[in-house]
Each structure stands twice: as structure tokens, then as C-alpha cells.
Coordinates of C-alpha atoms in Angstrom, one line a residue:
X1025 CA 17.1 -3.1 5.4
X1026 CA 14.8 -0.2 5.5
X1027 CA 13.8 0.6 8.8
X1028 CA 17.0 -1.3 10.6
X1029 CA 18.0 0.5 13.5
X1030 CA 21.5 2.3 12.9
X1031 CA 24.2 1.8 15.5
X1032 CA 27.0 4.4 15.6
X1033 CA 30.3 3.4 17.4
X1034 CA 28.9 5.1 20.4
X1035 CA 25.2 5.5 20.2
X1036 CA 22.1 4.8 18.2
X1037 CA 21.5 7.3 15.6
X1038 CA 18.1 6.5 14.1
X1039 CA 16.9 4.4 11.4
X1040 CA 17.7 3.3 7.7
X1041 CA 15.0 5.5 6.0
X1042 CA 16.1 4.9 1.9
X1043 CA 19.2 4.2 -0.2
X1044 CA 20.5 6.0 -3.2
X1045 CA 21.8 4.2 -6.1
X1046 CA 23.8 4.8 -9.1
X1047 CA 21.7 3.9 -12.3
X1048 CA 24.7 3.5 -14.2
X1049 CA 26.2 0.6 -12.1
X1050 CA 23.0 -0.1 -9.9
X1051 CA 25.1 0.1 -6.8
X1052 CA 24.2 1.7 -3.4
X1053 CA 26.0 4.8 -3.0
X1054 CA 24.4 6.2 0.2
X1055 CA 22.0 5.2 2.9
X1056 CA 19.7 7.7 3.8
X1057 CA 19.1 8.3 7.6
X1058 CA 16.1 9.0 9.8
X1059 CA 17.7 10.8 12.8
X1060 CA 13.9 11.8 14.2
X1061 CA 14.3 14.7 16.5
X1062 CA 18.2 14.3 16.8
X1063 CA 18.9 16.1 13.5
X1064 CA 15.5 17.7 12.4
X1065 CA 15.7 19.2 8.7
X1066 CA 18.7 17.7 7.6
X1067 CA 19.6 15.1 5.0
X1068 CA 22.0 12.6 6.7
X1069 CA 23.7 10.3 4.2
X1070 CA 26.1 7.8 5.2
X1071 CA 28.2 5.8 2.3
X1072 CA 28.6 2.1 2.2
X1073 CA 32.4 2.9 2.8
X1074 CA 31.3 3.5 6.5
X1075 CA 28.6 0.7 6.9
X1076 CA 29.7 -2.7 8.2
X1077 CA 28.0 -6.0 7.4
X1078 CA 24.2 -5.9 8.5
X1079 CA 23.1 -7.6 11.6
X1080 CA 20.3 -9.3 10.1
X1081 CA 18.8 -11.3 13.2
X1082 CA 18.9 -8.1 15.3
X1083 CA 17.8 -5.7 12.2
X1084 CA 20.5 -3.3 13.1
X1085 CA 22.9 -1.7 10.5
X1086 CA 26.5 -1.0 12.2
X1087 CA 27.9 2.5 11.6
X1088 CA 31.7 3.0 11.6
X1089 CA 31.1 6.7 12.5
X1090 CA 30.2 8.6 15.8
X1091 CA 27.5 10.4 16.7
X1092 CA 29.6 13.8 16.8
X1093 CA 31.3 13.2 13.4
X1094 CA 28.1 12.5 12.1
X1095 CA 26.5 16.0 13.7
X1096 CA 29.5 17.9 12.3
X1097 CA 29.1 16.3 9.0
X1098 CA 28.5 19.0 6.1
X1099 CA 24.6 20.1 6.0
X1100 CA 22.4 18.6 3.2
X1101 CA 19.0 20.1 3.0
X1102 CA 16.1 17.4 3.0
X1103 CA 14.3 19.0 0.3
X1104 CA 17.3 19.3 -2.2
X1105 CA 18.4 16.8 -4.7
X1106 CA 22.0 15.3 -3.7
X1107 CA 24.5 17.3 -6.3
X1108 CA 28.2 15.7 -6.9
X1109 CA 29.6 19.0 -5.5
X1110 CA 28.1 18.2 -2.2
X1111 CA 29.0 14.6 -2.6
X1112 CA 32.9 15.8 -2.9
X1113 CA 32.2 18.1 0.2
X1114 CA 30.9 15.0 2.3
X1115 CA 33.5 12.6 0.9
X1116 CA 36.1 15.1 1.5
X1117 CA 34.9 15.5 5.3
X1118 CA 35.1 11.9 6.0
X1119 CA 37.9 11.0 3.9
X1120 CA 36.7 8.5 1.8
X1121 CA 37.8 7.8 -1.6
X1122 CA 35.6 8.9 -4.5
X1123 CA 33.9 6.2 -6.1
X1124 CA 33.3 8.0 -9.2
X1125 CA 37.1 8.1 -9.7
X1126 CA 38.5 4.8 -11.3
X1127 CA 37.0 1.9 -13.1
X1128 CA 35.7 -0.4 -10.7
X1129 CA 32.4 -0.5 -8.8
X1130 CA 33.9 1.4 -6.2
X1131 CA 36.6 3.8 -8.3
X1132 CA 39.7 2.2 -7.6
X1133 CA 38.2 -0.7 -5.7
X1134 CA 35.7 -3.5 -6.3
X1135 CA 34.0 -3.7 -2.5
X1136 CA 33.9 -0.7 -0.4
X1137 CA 35.0 -2.0 3.1
X1138 CA 38.0 -0.6 4.5
X1139 CA 38.6 2.1 1.9
X1140 CA 40.5 5.2 2.5
X1141 CA 41.3 8.6 0.5
X1142 CA 44.6 8.2 -1.3
X1143 CA 44.1 11.3 -3.5
X1144 CA 47.0 12.9 -5.6
X1145 CA 45.0 16.4 -5.7
X1146 CA 44.5 16.2 -9.3
X1147 CA 41.3 14.8 -9.4
X1148 CA 38.3 16.7 -10.1
X1149 CA 34.7 15.6 -9.6
X1150 CA 32.5 14.9 -12.5
X1151 CA 28.9 16.0 -13.1
X1152 CA 27.4 12.6 -12.6
X1153 CA 24.9 13.4 -9.5
X1154 CA 21.9 13.0 -11.9
X1155 CA 22.5 9.0 -11.9
X1156 CA 21.2 8.9 -8.0
X1157 CA 18.0 7.6 -7.9
X1158 CA 15.8 6.7 -4.7
X1159 CA 15.1 3.1 -3.7
X1160 CA 11.8 4.3 -2.4
X1161 CA 10.9 6.1 -5.6
X1162 CA 11.6 3.3 -7.9
X1163 CA 9.8 0.6 -5.7
X1164 CA 6.6 0.6 -7.6
X1165 CA 7.9 0.7 -11.1
X1166 CA 6.1 -1.2 -13.7
X1167 CA 8.1 -3.9 -15.0
X1168 CA 7.5 -4.4 -19.2
X1169 CA 8.3 -7.6 -20.8
X1170 CA 8.9 -7.7 -24.7
X1171 CA 5.6 -8.3 -25.7
X1172 CA 3.4 -7.3 -22.4
X1173 CA 3.5 -6.0 -18.8
X1174 CA 4.5 -8.6 -16.0
X1175 CA 4.0 -6.7 -12.6
X1176 CA 5.6 -4.0 -10.5
X1177 CA 8.9 -3.5 -8.3
X1178 CA 8.2 -4.7 -5.0
X1179 CA 11.5 -4.4 -3.5
X1180 CA 15.5 -4.9 -4.0
X1181 CA 17.8 -7.5 -3.2
X1182 CA 21.4 -6.3 -2.5
X1183 CA 24.8 -7.7 -2.2
X1184 CA 26.1 -6.7 0.8
X1185 CA 29.5 -7.7 -0.1
X1186 CA 29.7 -4.8 -2.7
X1187 CA 26.5 -3.2 -2.2
X1188 CA 25.4 -3.8 -5.8
X1189 CA 21.7 -4.3 -6.4
X1190 CA 21.8 -7.8 -7.3
X1191 CA 17.9 -8.2 -8.0
X1192 CA 14.4 -6.7 -8.4
X1193 CA 11.7 -8.5 -6.5
X1194 CA 8.7 -8.4 -9.1
X1195 CA 5.3 -8.9 -7.9
X1196 CA 2.9 -10.4 -10.6
X1197 CA 0.1 -10.9 -8.3
X1198 CA -1.8 -8.7 -11.2
X1199 CA -2.0 -11.7 -13.6
X1200 CA -0.3 -14.4 -11.4
X1201 CA -1.8 -14.1 -8.1
X1202 CA 0.7 -14.2 -5.2
X1203 CA 3.9 -15.3 -7.4
X1204 CA 6.7 -13.3 -7.0
X1205 CA 10.1 -13.7 -9.2
X1206 CA 13.5 -11.9 -9.5
X1207 CA 15.1 -10.0 -12.2
X1208 CA 18.8 -8.8 -12.3
X1209 CA 19.0 -5.3 -13.4
X1210 CA 21.7 -6.5 -15.9
X1211 CA 18.6 -8.1 -17.5
X1212 CA 16.9 -4.8 -18.3
X1213 CA 17.0 -3.6 -21.7
X1214 CA 15.9 0.2 -20.5
X1215 CA 14.8 2.0 -17.8
X1216 CA 12.0 5.1 -18.7
X1217 CA 12.5 7.2 -15.3
X1218 CA 9.9 9.5 -16.4
X1219 CA 7.2 6.9 -17.1
X1220 CA 8.5 4.8 -14.2
X1221 CA 8.8 1.8 -16.0
X1222 CA 11.4 -0.9 -16.3
X1223 CA 12.1 -2.5 -19.8
X1224 CA 13.2 -6.3 -19.5
X1225 CA 14.7 -8.7 -22.2
X1226 CA 12.0 -11.5 -21.2
X1227 CA 8.7 -12.6 -22.7
X1228 CA 6.0 -12.4 -20.5
X1229 CA 5.5 -16.3 -20.6
X1230 CA 9.5 -16.6 -19.4
X1231 CA 9.1 -14.6 -16.5
X1232 CA 5.8 -16.6 -15.7
X1233 CA 7.6 -20.1 -16.0
X1234 CA 10.8 -18.6 -14.1
X1235 CA 11.9 -20.0 -10.7
X1236 CA 9.4 -18.5 -7.9
X1237 CA 10.8 -16.5 -5.4
X1238 CA 10.0 -17.1 -1.7
X1239 CA 10.6 -14.1 0.4
X1240 CA 10.9 -16.3 3.8
X1241 CA 13.9 -18.3 2.1
X1242 CA 17.4 -16.5 1.5
X1243 CA 18.4 -16.2 -1.9
X1244 CA 21.8 -18.7 -2.1
X1245 CA 23.7 -20.0 -4.7
X1246 CA 21.5 -23.0 -5.8
X1247 CA 18.5 -20.7 -6.2
X1248 CA 21.0 -18.3 -8.5
X1249 CA 22.2 -21.2 -10.4
X1250 CA 18.8 -22.4 -11.2
X1251 CA 17.8 -18.5 -12.2
X1252 CA 20.4 -18.0 -14.3
X1253 CA 20.7 -21.5 -16.4
X1254 CA 16.6 -21.0 -16.7
X1255 CA 17.5 -17.4 -18.7
X1256 CA 20.6 -18.8 -19.7
X1257 CA 22.2 -15.5 -18.8
X1258 CA 25.9 -15.5 -17.8
X1259 CA 26.4 -15.8 -14.3
X1260 CA 28.0 -12.8 -12.7
X1261 CA 29.7 -14.9 -10.1
X1262 CA 31.9 -16.5 -12.7
X1263 CA 32.6 -13.3 -14.7

């Protein structure tokens, strides 16, 4: 979706530049918009709470906001990391419920669509801003199996129902020319953010023999069944 045209309710507002995800839940929390010359010097963040389903055919990402609402939103500087205080101001401005309050993926909800704020006035923001990571930044991270390195993160596959990152697309061409495989973040033993490395629970041979991923074919449930059966992991859609 990076590069997709952003369609607000009344006009185009730019393109999707990046995504920020919560590294505790591997869920997209913000889309970073590139507004070109319209709002220079500002970091425009739009929560999936305000995004509609992507239009895969036209490469467009519809947004449930007007240009004026976006222009009047709290100012975020492009060269500063996003703090929880800034997120709180942004969510209050738009009337979005806090995703960090509640026990579900989206706070009190499992999916973000149609959510509105319903606060009792006693909620206090936590200090979890250090858990936001950039998709652009993590692209290129090395993947370390239990016995050897197996490749690097080429891209991400996101579930557009709840905006969870379902899979890392791993390019193994350094030792398996041309082959790409999928690895779920749930199968990661740990992530070394300082060393730009994702450690997974599988051996190199396990990954080598796993079902190949073809970028030209959408990931469907049949492929996922084969993938999870191969690794013998619990299937997220049955939990």
C-alpha cells in the first residue's frame, strides 16, 4: 500500500508514504501520508480508525476525513519521533478511541472500523510511544534462524480487516536464488532493534523447505493452511 493515492472524502490528499506499527502487537497504528507541497514540513498521521478498505484495483486508499480536518489537525514535526502525548492529542482531536486502553487489538475492539470514542474521563495515556516502529525502517532487517541467517525482510503483508501484520515477506536470494517465503511475526523468538535483526524459531532447512510465496498470487486461506500445517503452528483464524 505504500505509494497508494490517498482519497479523502472531498479530494486527493497525497500518497501513502509509510506505516507505524506497534511492536508489541505487530499492528499498524498510523499511516504516514506524503502530502507533497500541500502541507510541507508536517508529519501527517492517519489512524486505521479513519481508513476504509484499500482499493487494490486502483491502488487507492480511501480516508474518512476531509482535507480541512487534516489541515487543522495537531501539528507534528517530520523530524521528531511520535510520542504518546502527541498521539493522545491527535486521537482527542479526531474523536478516536485510544487503542492503548483495553485488552483487545484496538483497545476495547478487535477491529478498528466504525469505532468512536466513548471515554469516561478517567483514562490516562501510558508511556508506550517507544513501541512504534516504521515499516520502512524494518524493511531490510536480517532474518536469523536458530542455526544460520536465512535472508532479509523484503516487505509486509497486512490483514486489512484489523490491520495486523500477518507476515514478513522474506527474500532468501542470498542462499536460495529467487525464493521468497512468509514468516509470521508470531513465530519470532525476539527482535534485536539495535542490530536490525529478527530471530525466528525455525531452522534454516525448515525455512528452505517451506511453501514458496509467489508475490503475483494473493495469499488465500488454502496457502495459509499449507503454511501453518507445515510448521505445525496454531492457526490464528481458529484461535
